[in-house]
PDB file of C-alpha atoms in Angstrom:
ATOM      1  CA  MET Z   1     104.079  63.504  91.383  1.00  0.00           C
ATOM      2  CA  GLY Z   2     101.023  64.655  89.498  1.00  0.00           C
ATOM      3  CA  PRO Z   3     100.137  67.821  88.066  1.00  0.00           C
ATOM      4  CA  LEU Z   4     101.424  70.817  90.541  1.00  0.00           C
ATOM      5  CA  GLN Z   5      97.653  72.757  91.424  1.00  0.00           C
ATOM      6  CA  GLU Z   6      99.091  76.142  91.785  1.00  0.00           C
ATOM      7  CA  LEU Z   7     101.748  77.846  93.502  1.00  0.00           C
ATOM      8  CA  THR Z   8     102.067  80.094  96.205  1.00  0.00           C
ATOM      9  CA  LEU Z   9     105.750  82.756  96.318  1.00  0.00           C
ATOM     10  CA  VAL Z  10     106.744  85.030  98.468  1.00  0.00           C
ATOM     11  CA  THR Z  11     108.718  88.834  96.845  1.00  0.00           C
ATOM     12  CA  TYR Z  12     110.605  91.036  99.219  1.00  0.00           C
ATOM     13  CA  SER Z  13     110.531  93.872  96.957  1.00  0.00           C
ATOM     14  CA  ALA Z  14     108.988  94.928  93.398  1.00  0.00           C
ATOM     15  CA  GLN Z  15     112.366  94.214  92.161  1.00  0.00           C
ATOM     16  CA  GLU Z  16     111.641  90.735  93.219  1.00  0.00           C
ATOM     17  CA  THR Z  17     108.196  91.191  91.661  1.00  0.00           C
ATOM     18  CA  GLY Z  18     109.462  92.299  88.682  1.00  0.00           C
ATOM     19  CA  GLU Z  19     112.278  88.923  88.564  1.00  0.00           C
ATOM     20  CA  LEU Z  20     109.181  86.800  88.745  1.00  0.00           C
ATOM     21  CA  GLY Z  21     107.293  88.490  85.864  1.00  0.00           C
ATOM     22  CA  GLU Z  22     110.110  87.916  83.751  1.00  0.00           C
ATOM     23  CA  ALA Z  23     110.822  84.415  84.383  1.00  0.00           C
ATOM     24  CA  LEU Z  24     106.623  84.321  84.155  1.00  0.00           C
ATOM     25  CA  GLY Z  25     106.706  86.395  80.306  1.00  0.00           C
ATOM     26  CA  ALA Z  26     110.083  84.857  79.230  1.00  0.00           C
ATOM     27  CA  LEU Z  27     107.598  81.253  79.327  1.00  0.00           C
ATOM     28  CA  THR Z  28     104.726  82.142  77.535  1.00  0.00           C
ATOM     29  CA  LEU Z  29     103.290  81.458  74.260  1.00  0.00           C
ATOM     30  CA  PRO Z  30     100.976  83.338  72.308  1.00  0.00           C
ATOM     31  CA  GLY Z  31      97.092  83.090  73.411  1.00  0.00           C
ATOM     32  CA  ASP Z  32      98.758  82.624  76.834  1.00  0.00           C
ATOM     33  CA  LEU Z  33      95.908  84.482  79.271  1.00  0.00           C
ATOM     34  CA  LEU Z  34      97.285  85.942  82.942  1.00  0.00           C
ATOM     35  CA  LEU Z  35      94.458  86.937  85.177  1.00  0.00           C
ATOM     36  CA  LEU Z  36      95.996  89.432  88.010  1.00  0.00           C
ATOM     37  CA  SER Z  37      93.483  90.500  90.909  1.00  0.00           C
ATOM     38  CA  GLY Z  38      94.589  92.291  94.235  1.00  0.00           C
ATOM     39  CA  ASP Z  39      94.017  95.254  96.663  1.00  0.00           C
ATOM     40  CA  LEU Z  40      95.694  98.709  95.023  1.00  0.00           C
ATOM     41  CA  GLY Z  41      99.460  98.453  95.277  1.00  0.00           C
ATOM     42  CA  ALA Z  42      99.740  94.799  95.660  1.00  0.00           C
ATOM     43  CA  GLY Z  43     102.386  94.937  92.555  1.00  0.00           C
ATOM     44  CA  LYS Z  44     100.571  94.061  89.868  1.00  0.00           C
ATOM     45  CA  THR Z  45     101.748  96.670  87.506  1.00  0.00           C
ATOM     46  CA  CYS Z  46     104.498  95.810  88.395  1.00  0.00           C
ATOM     47  CA  LEU Z  47     104.768  91.715  87.581  1.00  0.00           C
ATOM     48  CA  VAL Z  48     102.967  92.329  83.575  1.00  0.00           C
ATOM     49  CA  GLN Z  49     106.501  95.188  84.277  1.00  0.00           C
ATOM     50  CA  GLY Z  50     108.509  91.704  84.547  1.00  0.00           C
ATOM     51  CA  ILE Z  51     106.083  90.047  82.487  1.00  0.00           C
ATOM     52  CA  ALA Z  52     107.157  93.436  79.990  1.00  0.00           C
ATOM     53  CA  ARG Z  53     110.881  92.561  79.753  1.00  0.00           C
ATOM     54  CA  GLY Z  54     110.474  88.340  80.284  1.00  0.00           C
ATOM     55  CA  LEU Z  55     108.973  89.130  76.433  1.00  0.00           C
ATOM     56  CA  GLY Z  56     111.397  91.513  75.767  1.00  0.00           C
ATOM     57  CA  VAL Z  57     109.355  94.637  75.574  1.00  0.00           C
ATOM     58  CA  LYS Z  58     111.919  97.934  75.569  1.00  0.00           C
ATOM     59  CA  THR Z  59     108.788 100.530  75.642  1.00  0.00           C
ATOM     60  CA  VAL Z  60     107.564 101.889  79.271  1.00  0.00           C
ATOM     61  CA  VAL Z  61     104.719  99.746  81.105  1.00  0.00           C
ATOM     62  CA  ARG Z  62     102.453 101.414  82.386  1.00  0.00           C
ATOM     63  CA  SER Z  63      99.565 100.979  84.128  1.00  0.00           C
ATOM     64  CA  PRO Z  64      96.477 100.998  81.056  1.00  0.00           C
ATOM     65  CA  THR Z  65      94.095 102.782  84.165  1.00  0.00           C
ATOM     66  CA  PHE Z  66      93.182 105.259  81.600  1.00  0.00           C
ATOM     67  CA  VAL Z  67      93.037 104.328  78.406  1.00  0.00           C
ATOM     68  CA  PHE Z  68      91.725 100.482  78.929  1.00  0.00           C
ATOM     69  CA  ALA Z  69      93.881  98.208  77.078  1.00  0.00           C
ATOM     70  CA  THR Z  70      97.592  98.994  75.630  1.00  0.00           C
ATOM     71  CA  GLU Z  71     100.008  97.296  73.627  1.00  0.00           C
ATOM     72  CA  HIS Z  72     104.002  97.202  73.638  1.00  0.00           C
ATOM     73  CA  MET Z  73     105.568  94.990  70.995  1.00  0.00           C
ATOM     74  CA  GLY Z  74     108.297  91.964  71.610  1.00  0.00           C
ATOM     75  CA  ARG Z  75     108.620  88.742  70.363  1.00  0.00           C
ATOM     76  CA  LEU Z  76     104.839  88.586  71.752  1.00  0.00           C
ATOM     77  CA  PRO Z  77     102.719  91.130  71.225  1.00  0.00           C
ATOM     78  CA  LEU Z  78     102.123  92.021  75.056  1.00  0.00           C
ATOM     79  CA  TYR Z  79      98.215  93.017  75.625  1.00  0.00           C
ATOM     80  CA  HIS Z  80      98.423  94.689  79.027  1.00  0.00           C
ATOM     81  CA  VAL Z  81      94.433  95.894  79.724  1.00  0.00           C
ATOM     82  CA  ASP Z  82      93.283  97.339  83.485  1.00  0.00           C
ATOM     83  CA  LEU Z  83      88.501  96.850  84.606  1.00  0.00           C
ATOM     84  CA  TYR Z  84      89.806  99.156  87.495  1.00  0.00           C
ATOM     85  CA  ARG Z  85      87.694 100.975  86.139  1.00  0.00           C
ATOM     86  CA  VAL Z  86      85.224  99.217  85.323  1.00  0.00           C
ATOM     87  CA  ASP Z  87      82.671  98.630  87.704  1.00  0.00           C
ATOM     88  CA  ASP Z  88      79.565  96.080  85.686  1.00  0.00           C
ATOM     89  CA  PRO Z  89      80.950  93.306  84.366  1.00  0.00           C
ATOM     90  CA  ARG Z  90      78.140  93.955  81.590  1.00  0.00           C
ATOM     91  CA  GLU Z  91      80.829  96.964  80.685  1.00  0.00           C
ATOM     92  CA  ALA Z  92      83.764  95.596  80.948  1.00  0.00           C
ATOM     93  CA  ASP Z  93      81.813  92.871  77.786  1.00  0.00           C
ATOM     94  CA  GLY Z  94      81.657  96.106  75.946  1.00  0.00           C
ATOM     95  CA  LEU Z  95      85.602  96.851  75.457  1.00  0.00           C
ATOM     96  CA  GLY Z  96      86.352  94.170  72.902  1.00  0.00           C
ATOM     97  CA  LEU Z  97      88.205  92.226  75.016  1.00  0.00           C
ATOM     98  CA  ASP Z  98      88.406  89.513  72.946  1.00  0.00           C
ATOM     99  CA  ASP Z  99      90.290  91.285  70.358  1.00  0.00           C
ATOM    100  CA  TYR Z 100      92.558  90.622  73.238  1.00  0.00           C
ATOM    101  CA  ILE Z 101      92.272  87.695  74.450  1.00  0.00           C
ATOM    102  CA  GLU Z 102      91.809  85.567  71.484  1.00  0.00           C
ATOM    103  CA  GLY Z 103      95.308  87.828  69.966  1.00  0.00           C
ATOM    104  CA  ASP Z 104      98.181  86.230  68.511  1.00  0.00           C
ATOM    105  CA  GLY Z 105      99.964  87.799  71.553  1.00  0.00           C
ATOM    106  CA  VAL Z 106     100.359  87.298  75.917  1.00  0.00           C
ATOM    107  CA  CYS Z 107      96.973  89.349  77.733  1.00  0.00           C
ATOM    108  CA  ALA Z 108      97.843  89.849  80.367  1.00  0.00           C
ATOM    109  CA  VAL Z 109      94.289  90.885  82.843  1.00  0.00           C
ATOM    110  CA  GLU Z 110      94.899  93.308  85.639  1.00  0.00           C
ATOM    111  CA  TRP Z 111      91.795  93.918  88.194  1.00  0.00           C
ATOM    112  CA  ALA Z 112      90.968  90.679  86.630  1.00  0.00           C
ATOM    113  CA  GLU Z 113      88.047  89.881  89.452  1.00  0.00           C
ATOM    114  CA  ARG Z 114      85.471  92.619  88.038  1.00  0.00           C
ATOM    115  CA  ALA Z 115      85.221  90.814  85.009  1.00  0.00           C
ATOM    116  CA  VAL Z 116      85.620  87.177  85.940  1.00  0.00           C
ATOM    117  CA  ASP Z 117      82.081  85.642  84.319  1.00  0.00           C
ATOM    118  CA  LEU Z 118      83.678  86.513  80.065  1.00  0.00           C
ATOM    119  CA  PHE Z 119      87.119  85.204  80.719  1.00  0.00           C
ATOM    120  CA  PRO Z 120      87.834  81.403  79.035  1.00  0.00           C
ATOM    121  CA  ALA Z 121      87.832  78.559  81.293  1.00  0.00           C
ATOM    122  CA  ASP Z 122      91.157  77.803  80.612  1.00  0.00           C
ATOM    123  CA  HIS Z 123      93.830  80.775  82.172  1.00  0.00           C
ATOM    124  CA  LEU Z 124      96.655  81.232  84.654  1.00  0.00           C
ATOM    125  CA  LEU Z 125      95.316  83.612  87.831  1.00  0.00           C
ATOM    126  CA  ILE Z 126      97.648  85.783  89.967  1.00  0.00           C
ATOM    127  CA  ALA Z 127      96.498  86.244  93.173  1.00  0.00           C
ATOM    128  CA  LEU Z 128      98.507  89.217  94.002  1.00  0.00           C
ATOM    129  CA  ALA Z 129      98.879  89.700  97.898  1.00  0.00           C
ATOM    130  CA  HIS Z 130     100.732  92.819 100.806  1.00  0.00           C
ATOM    131  CA  VAL Z 131     102.335  89.759 103.286  1.00  0.00           C
ATOM    132  CA  GLY Z 132     104.461  93.258 104.500  1.00  0.00           C
ATOM    133  CA  PRO Z 133     106.098  96.623 103.397  1.00  0.00           C
ATOM    134  CA  ASP Z 134     106.730  95.427 100.717  1.00  0.00           C
ATOM    135  CA  ASP Z 135     106.842  92.045 100.903  1.00  0.00           C
ATOM    136  CA  ARG Z 136     103.731  90.066  98.754  1.00  0.00           C
ATOM    137  CA  SER Z 137     102.844  86.874  98.436  1.00  0.00           C
ATOM    138  CA  LEU Z 138     101.931  86.315  94.591  1.00  0.00           C
ATOM    139  CA  ARG Z 139      98.926  83.047  94.267  1.00  0.00           C
ATOM    140  CA  LEU Z 140      99.392  80.720  90.543  1.00  0.00           C
ATOM    141  CA  ILE Z 141      96.591  78.473  89.776  1.00  0.00           C
ATOM    142  CA  PRO Z 142      97.013  77.387  86.679  1.00  0.00           C
ATOM    143  CA  SER Z 143      93.294  76.280  85.116  1.00  0.00           C
ATOM    144  CA  GLY Z 144      93.576  74.180  82.246  1.00  0.00           C
ATOM    145  CA  ARG Z 145      96.919  71.702  80.962  1.00  0.00           C
ATOM    146  CA  ARG Z 146      98.615  75.127  78.843  1.00  0.00           C
ATOM    147  CA  TYR Z 147      98.844  76.752  82.711  1.00  0.00           C
ATOM    148  CA  VAL Z 148      99.688  74.042  84.310  1.00  0.00           C
ATOM    149  CA  GLU Z 149     102.962  73.355  81.829  1.00  0.00           C
ATOM    150  CA  LEU Z 150     103.410  76.932  82.448  1.00  0.00           C
ATOM    151  CA  LEU Z 151     103.506  76.672  86.042  1.00  0.00           C
ATOM    152  CA  ASN Z 152     105.826  73.845  86.530  1.00  0.00           C
ATOM    153  CA  GLY Z 153     107.815  75.476  84.069  1.00  0.00           C
ATOM    154  CA  LEU Z 154     108.205  78.321  86.234  1.00  0.00           C
ATOM    155  CA  LYS Z 155     108.855  76.186  89.258  1.00  0.00           C
ATOM    156  CA  GLU Z 156     112.032  74.133  87.828  1.00  0.00           C
ATOM    157  CA  ARG Z 157     113.235  78.216  86.193  1.00  0.00           C
ATOM    158  CA  ILE Z 158     113.692  79.335  89.907  1.00  0.00           C
ATOM    159  CA  ALA Z 159     114.250  76.387  91.317  1.00  0.00           C
ATOM    160  CA  ALA Z 160     117.529  76.432  88.956  1.00  0.00           C
ATOM    161  CA  GLY Z 161     117.902  79.272  89.868  1.00  0.00           C
ATOM    162  CA  ARG Z 162     117.350  81.403  86.408  1.00  0.00           C
ATOM    163  CA  PRO Z 163     114.565  82.990  87.161  1.00  0.00           C
ATOM    164  CA  ALA Z 164     114.875  85.257  84.215  1.00  0.00           C
ATOM    165  CA  SER Z 165     116.381  84.614  80.883  1.00  0.00           C
ATOM    166  CA  PRO Z 166     115.150  81.626  78.557  1.00  0.00           C
ATOM    167  CA  ASP Z 167     119.102  81.338  77.388  1.00  0.00           C
ATOM    168  CA  ALA Z 168     120.246  81.276  81.138  1.00  0.00           C
TER     169      ALA Z 168
END
């Protein structure tokens, strides 16, 4: 079997979306870039909250819509960026995104589709969509070898019934 090209998962509650994020966060490495896209209410922030738990972040994680970015400390820093208020990619270019993307932590960007040309070619794109009142489809598309490895690790963790803790 060749490398995993993409993975589509369905979660049936906010809790499951968070658990998937937690599993993903447990597998992340310094410098990982997670690009999230989807409509309002699709579960982007819920997923990032789970990623934060997987990184061991103890602080409350909220969408940084009005401040652009927040940093949370865990086993690695989590740089949580929100581009919702960006109308033109040139606006995002002046916000110091490089500091987060090239940082020593994990960078999770909500509304990444608003500035897609500003991101490195290597990243994990996570497209979230409503498929029911509480159900979400998450399409994970890796770009670059590191993100294929990340996705394969996530798939193995899910198959083994160990969605969250790396020690489980």
